[in-house]
Amino acid sequence: MAEGLINEYTINTLLHSLTKNGFFTVALGPGTPKIGPFLKTTCNDDPADYGTEEEIEQKTRSFISVLRRHRRQTILRRQRRQTSFDNALANFGVCLGDLLPQLKRFYPNQDIIIQVYLQQDPILSLSIIRGGTALLDLVAMADFTTESGANLGSLRIKANIEVQIRFGNSEILGHGEITQLRLSNPDGLFGISQIALDKIGEIGQAVLEKTLNEMLQAGIPIQFSTSNLGVPIELIDPQIRIIEHAIHFETDFALSQSLWKELSGEGEGGNCRRR
């Protein structure tokens, strides 16, 4: 048997390198699943049907209410699919232009492109609570442009993510919760109020949390095979678990006949198993 530990420092060093090389940069636009229909300056093709400010506010509040209800239901019944969430954007016809009227006024009928990147290195903490939990603190920037290339400004995003992780058969499973998603406006994007930012944050939090949990429910594959690495060792029943401040890995293994012969002078392979 062989075992080892990967501590938080090692993982955070890797995250630093990935951040430095732009690995966590992502572009969101009209073709992005779930959130794409929301990224518009004008929510209806008919200018006469925009509605009054009171109607827009009521529509937006109803939409936020659906997202809050979906989030509560997800916590109580994690395995149940909530179609109300997937249809909320289409049913309510809410878009970013409702929350940022300045966009609708100065850049009507345009799609919005958002470039998201980490402003600081993410910080990962590992804990044994709830059978293994990863806590991730992120600070990111979101740069907004129109489809025509006009620069709209930037928002700062601070997020705290808590993921309960379990390792299955060559896959990572679990459940995640975004415990905080806070938006701020460092460059005064169209004079947007903090109330509007909080509304946008609620929408983003619900979308991101649902996407994360869909990935974890489906399982994120991990590869334990050494055949593609040219290593003369076969891993047998590898086990991974989260402990305090580290990931613990243990596995039985079998040496190839060629390596065993070289080490022992005998002609058959050898196994090393747990006692």
mmCIF file of C-alpha atoms in Angstrom:
data_model
loop_
_atom_site.group_PDB
_atom_site.id
_atom_site.type_symbol
_atom_site.label_atom_id
_atom_site.label_comp_id
_atom_site.label_asym_id
_atom_site.label_seq_id
_atom_site.Cartn_x
_atom_site.Cartn_y
_atom_site.Cartn_z
ATOM 1 C CA MET A 1 0.000 0.000 0.000
ATOM 2 C CA ALA A 2 1.074 3.570 -0.689
ATOM 3 C CA GLU A 3 -0.388 6.745 0.772
ATOM 4 C CA GLY A 4 0.250 10.453 0.642
ATOM 5 C CA LEU A 5 -1.088 13.906 1.442
ATOM 6 C CA ILE A 6 -1.696 16.960 -0.724
ATOM 7 C CA ASN A 7 -1.882 19.944 1.601
ATOM 8 C CA GLU A 8 -3.635 23.271 1.137
ATOM 9 C CA TYR A 9 -0.368 25.072 0.380
ATOM 10 C CA THR A 10 0.334 22.823 -2.598
ATOM 11 C CA ILE A 11 -3.181 23.278 -3.979
ATOM 12 C CA ASN A 12 -3.138 27.054 -3.488
ATOM 13 C CA THR A 13 0.253 27.259 -5.200
ATOM 14 C CA LEU A 14 -1.259 25.464 -8.192
ATOM 15 C CA LEU A 15 -4.248 27.833 -8.152
ATOM 16 C CA HIS A 16 -1.836 30.792 -8.142
ATOM 17 C CA SER A 17 -0.083 29.462 -11.243
ATOM 18 C CA LEU A 18 -3.382 28.809 -13.037
ATOM 19 C CA THR A 19 -4.663 32.282 -12.166
ATOM 20 C CA LYS A 20 -1.455 33.911 -13.393
ATOM 21 C CA ASN A 21 -1.843 32.148 -16.748
ATOM 22 C CA GLY A 22 -5.485 33.170 -17.185
ATOM 23 C CA PHE A 23 -6.897 29.682 -16.721
ATOM 24 C CA PHE A 24 -9.961 30.955 -14.854
ATOM 25 C CA THR A 25 -10.944 33.615 -17.413
ATOM 26 C CA VAL A 26 -14.368 33.091 -18.980
ATOM 27 C CA ALA A 27 -16.546 35.034 -21.423
ATOM 28 C CA LEU A 28 -20.336 35.167 -21.005
ATOM 29 C CA GLY A 29 -22.635 36.215 -23.817
ATOM 30 C CA PRO A 30 -26.013 35.636 -25.476
ATOM 31 C CA GLY A 31 -25.075 32.030 -26.268
ATOM 32 C CA THR A 32 -24.223 31.123 -22.670
ATOM 33 C CA PRO A 33 -26.683 28.510 -21.317
ATOM 34 C CA LYS A 34 -29.178 29.709 -18.686
ATOM 35 C CA ILE A 35 -27.846 33.255 -18.339
ATOM 36 C CA GLY A 36 -27.584 34.143 -22.051
ATOM 37 C CA PRO A 37 -31.189 35.419 -22.434
ATOM 38 C CA PHE A 38 -30.595 37.749 -19.482
ATOM 39 C CA LEU A 39 -27.603 39.520 -21.107
ATOM 40 C CA LYS A 40 -29.510 42.095 -23.137
ATOM 41 C CA THR A 41 -29.931 45.851 -22.855
ATOM 42 C CA THR A 42 -33.515 45.676 -24.151
ATOM 43 C CA CYS A 43 -35.832 42.941 -22.958
ATOM 44 C CA ASN A 44 -38.486 43.182 -25.674
ATOM 45 C CA ASP A 45 -38.226 43.780 -29.422
ATOM 46 C CA ASP A 46 -41.264 46.062 -29.323
ATOM 47 C CA PRO A 47 -40.312 49.486 -27.887
ATOM 48 C CA ALA A 48 -43.955 50.190 -27.098
ATOM 49 C CA ASP A 49 -44.134 47.230 -24.760
ATOM 50 C CA TYR A 50 -41.331 48.043 -22.324
ATOM 51 C CA GLY A 51 -43.730 48.895 -19.518
ATOM 52 C CA THR A 52 -43.578 51.589 -16.892
ATOM 53 C CA GLU A 53 -40.896 51.712 -14.225
ATOM 54 C CA GLU A 54 -43.428 50.357 -11.726
ATOM 55 C CA GLU A 55 -44.269 47.416 -14.019
ATOM 56 C CA ILE A 56 -40.603 46.651 -14.594
ATOM 57 C CA GLU A 57 -39.923 46.804 -10.857
ATOM 58 C CA GLN A 58 -42.824 44.438 -10.138
ATOM 59 C CA LYS A 59 -41.662 42.025 -12.846
ATOM 60 C CA THR A 60 -38.137 42.077 -11.487
ATOM 61 C CA ARG A 61 -39.332 41.475 -7.910
ATOM 62 C CA SER A 62 -41.410 38.502 -9.085
ATOM 63 C CA PHE A 63 -38.398 37.095 -10.890
ATOM 64 C CA ILE A 64 -36.182 37.485 -7.825
ATOM 65 C CA SER A 65 -38.888 35.778 -5.758
ATOM 66 C CA VAL A 66 -38.783 32.742 -8.074
ATOM 67 C CA LEU A 67 -35.008 32.528 -7.717
ATOM 68 C CA ARG A 68 -35.207 32.727 -3.917
ATOM 69 C CA ARG A 69 -37.899 30.060 -3.801
ATOM 70 C CA HIS A 70 -35.878 27.811 -6.091
ATOM 71 C CA ARG A 71 -32.823 28.210 -3.871
ATOM 72 C CA ARG A 72 -34.781 27.225 -0.746
ATOM 73 C CA GLN A 73 -36.284 24.211 -2.514
ATOM 74 C CA THR A 74 -32.857 23.125 -3.720
ATOM 75 C CA ILE A 75 -31.513 23.137 -0.173
ATOM 76 C CA LEU A 76 -34.487 21.112 1.103
ATOM 77 C CA ARG A 77 -34.739 18.717 -1.845
ATOM 78 C CA ARG A 78 -31.380 18.574 -3.583
ATOM 79 C CA GLN A 79 -32.217 15.765 -5.986
ATOM 80 C CA ARG A 80 -35.402 17.273 -7.405
ATOM 81 C CA ARG A 81 -35.152 19.183 -10.698
ATOM 82 C CA GLN A 82 -36.752 22.613 -10.608
ATOM 83 C CA THR A 83 -38.061 23.546 -14.050
ATOM 84 C CA SER A 84 -39.282 26.897 -12.710
ATOM 85 C CA PHE A 85 -35.680 28.070 -12.507
ATOM 86 C CA ASP A 86 -34.795 27.070 -16.069
ATOM 87 C CA ASN A 87 -37.857 28.875 -17.420
ATOM 88 C CA ALA A 88 -37.702 31.936 -15.181
ATOM 89 C CA LEU A 89 -35.745 34.140 -17.564
ATOM 90 C CA ALA A 90 -38.008 33.334 -20.496
ATOM 91 C CA ASN A 91 -41.278 33.513 -18.560
ATOM 92 C CA PHE A 92 -40.639 36.875 -16.918
ATOM 93 C CA GLY A 93 -38.804 38.510 -19.812
ATOM 94 C CA VAL A 94 -36.367 40.137 -17.398
ATOM 95 C CA CYS A 95 -32.972 41.204 -18.696
ATOM 96 C CA LEU A 96 -30.006 43.238 -17.506
ATOM 97 C CA GLY A 97 -31.536 46.355 -19.033
ATOM 98 C CA ASP A 98 -34.357 46.195 -16.462
ATOM 99 C CA LEU A 99 -31.876 46.334 -13.600
ATOM 100 C CA LEU A 100 -29.616 48.863 -15.344
ATOM 101 C CA PRO A 101 -31.977 51.312 -17.112
ATOM 102 C CA GLN A 102 -28.969 53.349 -18.269
ATOM 103 C CA LEU A 103 -27.935 50.480 -20.534
ATOM 104 C CA LYS A 104 -31.379 50.405 -22.131
ATOM 105 C CA ARG A 105 -31.324 54.177 -22.596
ATOM 106 C CA PHE A 106 -27.846 54.584 -24.101
ATOM 107 C CA TYR A 107 -27.329 51.180 -25.777
ATOM 108 C CA PRO A 108 -30.777 49.861 -26.791
ATOM 109 C CA ASN A 109 -31.316 46.487 -28.476
ATOM 110 C CA GLN A 110 -27.830 45.103 -27.921
ATOM 111 C CA ASP A 111 -26.414 41.932 -26.439
ATOM 112 C CA ILE A 112 -23.932 42.239 -23.596
ATOM 113 C CA ILE A 113 -20.593 40.439 -23.363
ATOM 114 C CA ILE A 114 -19.058 39.907 -19.916
ATOM 115 C CA GLN A 115 -15.402 38.963 -19.474
ATOM 116 C CA VAL A 116 -14.866 37.443 -16.017
ATOM 117 C CA TYR A 117 -11.395 36.921 -14.529
ATOM 118 C CA LEU A 118 -9.867 36.547 -11.074
ATOM 119 C CA GLN A 119 -8.455 39.733 -9.583
ATOM 120 C CA GLN A 120 -6.687 37.879 -6.758
ATOM 121 C CA ASP A 121 -5.468 34.352 -6.211
ATOM 122 C CA PRO A 122 -8.287 32.134 -4.918
ATOM 123 C CA ILE A 123 -7.855 30.725 -1.413
ATOM 124 C CA LEU A 124 -8.866 27.123 -0.740
ATOM 125 C CA SER A 125 -9.399 25.657 2.724
ATOM 126 C CA LEU A 126 -10.095 21.987 3.444
ATOM 127 C CA SER A 127 -12.037 20.673 6.419
ATOM 128 C CA ILE A 128 -13.234 17.302 7.648
ATOM 129 C CA ILE A 129 -16.664 18.702 8.600
ATOM 130 C CA ARG A 130 -19.672 17.060 6.909
ATOM 131 C CA GLY A 131 -17.488 14.234 5.686
ATOM 132 C CA GLY A 132 -15.155 16.517 3.734
ATOM 133 C CA THR A 133 -15.692 20.151 2.770
ATOM 134 C CA ALA A 134 -13.798 22.567 0.539
ATOM 135 C CA LEU A 135 -14.129 26.305 1.204
ATOM 136 C CA LEU A 136 -13.147 28.641 -1.623
ATOM 137 C CA ASP A 137 -12.799 32.434 -1.425
ATOM 138 C CA LEU A 138 -12.765 34.311 -4.741
ATOM 139 C CA VAL A 139 -12.346 37.930 -5.806
ATOM 140 C CA ALA A 140 -13.034 38.486 -9.497
ATOM 141 C CA MET A 141 -13.685 41.293 -11.966
ATOM 142 C CA ALA A 142 -16.372 41.364 -14.640
ATOM 143 C CA ASP A 143 -15.764 43.687 -17.613
ATOM 144 C CA PHE A 144 -18.936 44.627 -19.520
ATOM 145 C CA THR A 145 -18.984 45.476 -23.236
ATOM 146 C CA THR A 146 -21.729 45.629 -25.844
ATOM 147 C CA GLU A 147 -21.751 43.477 -28.968
ATOM 148 C CA SER A 148 -20.601 46.583 -30.866
ATOM 149 C CA GLY A 149 -17.522 46.855 -28.641
ATOM 150 C CA ALA A 150 -18.547 49.758 -26.404
ATOM 151 C CA ASN A 151 -16.938 49.567 -22.964
ATOM 152 C CA LEU A 152 -19.621 49.778 -20.271
ATOM 153 C CA GLY A 153 -17.511 49.397 -17.135
ATOM 154 C CA SER A 154 -16.567 46.767 -14.566
ATOM 155 C CA LEU A 155 -17.942 45.137 -11.444
ATOM 156 C CA ARG A 156 -15.993 43.513 -8.629
ATOM 157 C CA ILE A 157 -17.279 40.135 -7.435
ATOM 158 C CA LYS A 158 -16.507 38.637 -4.046
ATOM 159 C CA ALA A 159 -17.724 35.076 -3.535
ATOM 160 C CA ASN A 160 -17.474 32.446 -0.822
ATOM 161 C CA ILE A 161 -18.223 28.894 -1.948
ATOM 162 C CA GLU A 162 -18.705 25.843 0.261
ATOM 163 C CA VAL A 163 -18.660 22.401 -1.372
ATOM 164 C CA GLN A 164 -19.277 19.108 0.393
ATOM 165 C CA ILE A 165 -17.193 16.585 -1.542
ATOM 166 C CA ARG A 166 -17.204 12.829 -1.748
ATOM 167 C CA PHE A 167 -15.072 10.737 -4.061
ATOM 168 C CA GLY A 168 -16.902 7.926 -5.871
ATOM 169 C CA ASN A 169 -15.878 5.495 -8.586
ATOM 170 C CA SER A 170 -13.403 7.619 -10.524
ATOM 171 C CA GLU A 171 -15.513 10.750 -10.069
ATOM 172 C CA ILE A 172 -16.087 13.654 -7.731
ATOM 173 C CA LEU A 173 -19.611 14.076 -6.355
ATOM 174 C CA GLY A 174 -21.119 16.422 -3.814
ATOM 175 C CA HIS A 175 -23.205 19.505 -3.208
ATOM 176 C CA GLY A 176 -22.179 23.155 -3.296
ATOM 177 C CA GLU A 177 -23.536 26.367 -1.862
ATOM 178 C CA ILE A 178 -22.502 29.930 -2.629
ATOM 179 C CA THR A 179 -22.697 31.362 0.869
ATOM 180 C CA GLN A 180 -21.887 34.899 -0.274
ATOM 181 C CA LEU A 181 -21.814 36.714 -3.600
ATOM 182 C CA ARG A 182 -21.225 40.429 -3.228
ATOM 183 C CA LEU A 183 -20.988 42.879 -6.129
ATOM 184 C CA SER A 184 -19.409 46.334 -5.939
ATOM 185 C CA ASN A 185 -18.949 49.100 -8.473
ATOM 186 C CA PRO A 186 -15.362 50.431 -8.321
ATOM 187 C CA ASP A 187 -15.544 52.555 -11.478
ATOM 188 C CA GLY A 188 -19.089 53.896 -11.069
ATOM 189 C CA LEU A 189 -20.702 51.852 -13.843
ATOM 190 C CA PHE A 190 -23.525 54.166 -15.020
ATOM 191 C CA GLY A 191 -24.109 55.261 -11.432
ATOM 192 C CA ILE A 192 -25.710 51.931 -10.584
ATOM 193 C CA SER A 193 -27.116 51.712 -7.068
ATOM 194 C CA GLN A 194 -26.138 49.047 -4.554
ATOM 195 C CA ILE A 195 -29.774 47.874 -4.535
ATOM 196 C CA ALA A 196 -29.562 47.084 -8.250
ATOM 197 C CA LEU A 197 -26.207 45.380 -7.718
ATOM 198 C CA ASP A 198 -27.713 43.212 -4.992
ATOM 199 C CA LYS A 199 -30.507 42.148 -7.355
ATOM 200 C CA ILE A 200 -28.004 41.221 -10.052
ATOM 201 C CA GLY A 201 -25.992 39.361 -7.416
ATOM 202 C CA GLU A 202 -29.017 37.268 -6.430
ATOM 203 C CA ILE A 203 -29.568 36.243 -10.043
ATOM 204 C CA GLY A 204 -25.894 35.407 -10.531
ATOM 205 C CA GLN A 205 -25.744 33.482 -7.266
ATOM 206 C CA ALA A 206 -28.744 31.333 -8.194
ATOM 207 C CA VAL A 207 -27.455 30.601 -11.709
ATOM 208 C CA LEU A 208 -23.921 29.749 -10.582
ATOM 209 C CA GLU A 209 -25.099 27.592 -7.688
ATOM 210 C CA LYS A 210 -27.435 25.602 -9.937
ATOM 211 C CA THR A 211 -24.698 25.088 -12.544
ATOM 212 C CA LEU A 212 -22.229 23.951 -9.877
ATOM 213 C CA ASN A 213 -24.667 21.435 -8.414
ATOM 214 C CA GLU A 214 -25.609 20.057 -11.819
ATOM 215 C CA MET A 215 -21.907 19.329 -12.392
ATOM 216 C CA LEU A 216 -21.480 17.725 -8.974
ATOM 217 C CA GLN A 217 -24.656 15.670 -9.299
ATOM 218 C CA ALA A 218 -23.569 14.328 -12.700
ATOM 219 C CA GLY A 219 -20.067 13.643 -11.356
ATOM 220 C CA ILE A 220 -16.739 15.184 -12.354
ATOM 221 C CA PRO A 221 -14.516 12.396 -13.749
ATOM 222 C CA ILE A 222 -11.038 11.829 -12.339
ATOM 223 C CA GLN A 223 -8.454 9.517 -13.887
ATOM 224 C CA PHE A 224 -6.377 7.103 -11.836
ATOM 225 C CA SER A 225 -4.892 5.104 -14.723
ATOM 226 C CA THR A 226 -1.108 5.165 -15.102
ATOM 227 C CA SER A 227 -1.059 3.407 -18.486
ATOM 228 C CA ASN A 228 -0.818 6.666 -20.442
ATOM 229 C CA LEU A 229 2.054 7.884 -18.259
ATOM 230 C CA GLY A 230 4.398 5.022 -19.074
ATOM 231 C CA VAL A 231 4.708 4.166 -15.378
ATOM 232 C CA PRO A 232 5.199 0.410 -14.688
ATOM 233 C CA ILE A 233 2.764 0.503 -11.744
ATOM 234 C CA GLU A 234 -0.943 -0.343 -11.666
ATOM 235 C CA LEU A 235 -3.067 1.367 -9.020
ATOM 236 C CA ILE A 236 -5.603 -0.909 -7.298
ATOM 237 C CA ASP A 237 -8.682 0.485 -5.524
ATOM 238 C CA PRO A 238 -7.381 4.032 -4.882
ATOM 239 C CA GLN A 239 -9.147 5.891 -2.065
ATOM 240 C CA ILE A 240 -9.324 9.677 -1.612
ATOM 241 C CA ARG A 241 -10.776 11.654 1.268
ATOM 242 C CA ILE A 242 -10.569 15.146 2.666
ATOM 243 C CA ILE A 243 -9.014 15.573 6.078
ATOM 244 C CA GLU A 244 -8.187 18.732 8.016
ATOM 245 C CA HIS A 245 -6.154 21.043 5.703
ATOM 246 C CA ALA A 246 -5.239 18.289 3.227
ATOM 247 C CA ILE A 247 -6.379 15.599 0.801
ATOM 248 C CA HIS A 248 -5.431 12.062 1.829
ATOM 249 C CA PHE A 249 -4.708 9.477 -0.880
ATOM 250 C CA GLU A 250 -4.050 5.775 -0.438
ATOM 251 C CA THR A 251 -3.963 2.860 -2.836
ATOM 252 C CA ASP A 252 -2.822 -0.684 -3.323
ATOM 253 C CA PHE A 253 -0.600 -1.160 -6.333
ATOM 254 C CA ALA A 254 0.956 -3.814 -8.521
ATOM 255 C CA LEU A 255 4.401 -3.640 -10.091
ATOM 256 C CA SER A 256 4.820 -4.713 -13.696
ATOM 257 C CA GLN A 257 6.726 -7.916 -14.390
ATOM 258 C CA SER A 258 9.604 -6.014 -15.962
ATOM 259 C CA LEU A 259 10.074 -3.729 -12.958
ATOM 260 C CA TRP A 260 9.635 -6.568 -10.470
ATOM 261 C CA LYS A 261 12.222 -8.622 -12.307
ATOM 262 C CA GLU A 262 14.644 -5.702 -12.289
ATOM 263 C CA LEU A 263 14.174 -5.095 -8.571
ATOM 264 C CA SER A 264 14.078 -8.682 -7.306
ATOM 265 C CA GLY A 265 15.606 -10.796 -10.012
ATOM 266 C CA GLU A 266 12.388 -12.822 -10.257
ATOM 267 C CA GLY A 267 10.142 -13.208 -13.262
ATOM 268 C CA GLU A 268 6.637 -12.417 -11.981
ATOM 269 C CA GLY A 269 4.980 -9.179 -10.949
ATOM 270 C CA GLY A 270 4.353 -8.290 -7.331
ATOM 271 C CA ASN A 271 1.480 -6.707 -5.429
ATOM 272 C CA CYS A 272 1.504 -4.369 -2.468
ATOM 273 C CA ARG A 273 -1.834 -4.381 -0.652
ATOM 274 C CA ARG A 274 -3.359 -2.906 2.483
ATOM 275 C CA ARG A 275 -3.011 -4.999 5.602
#
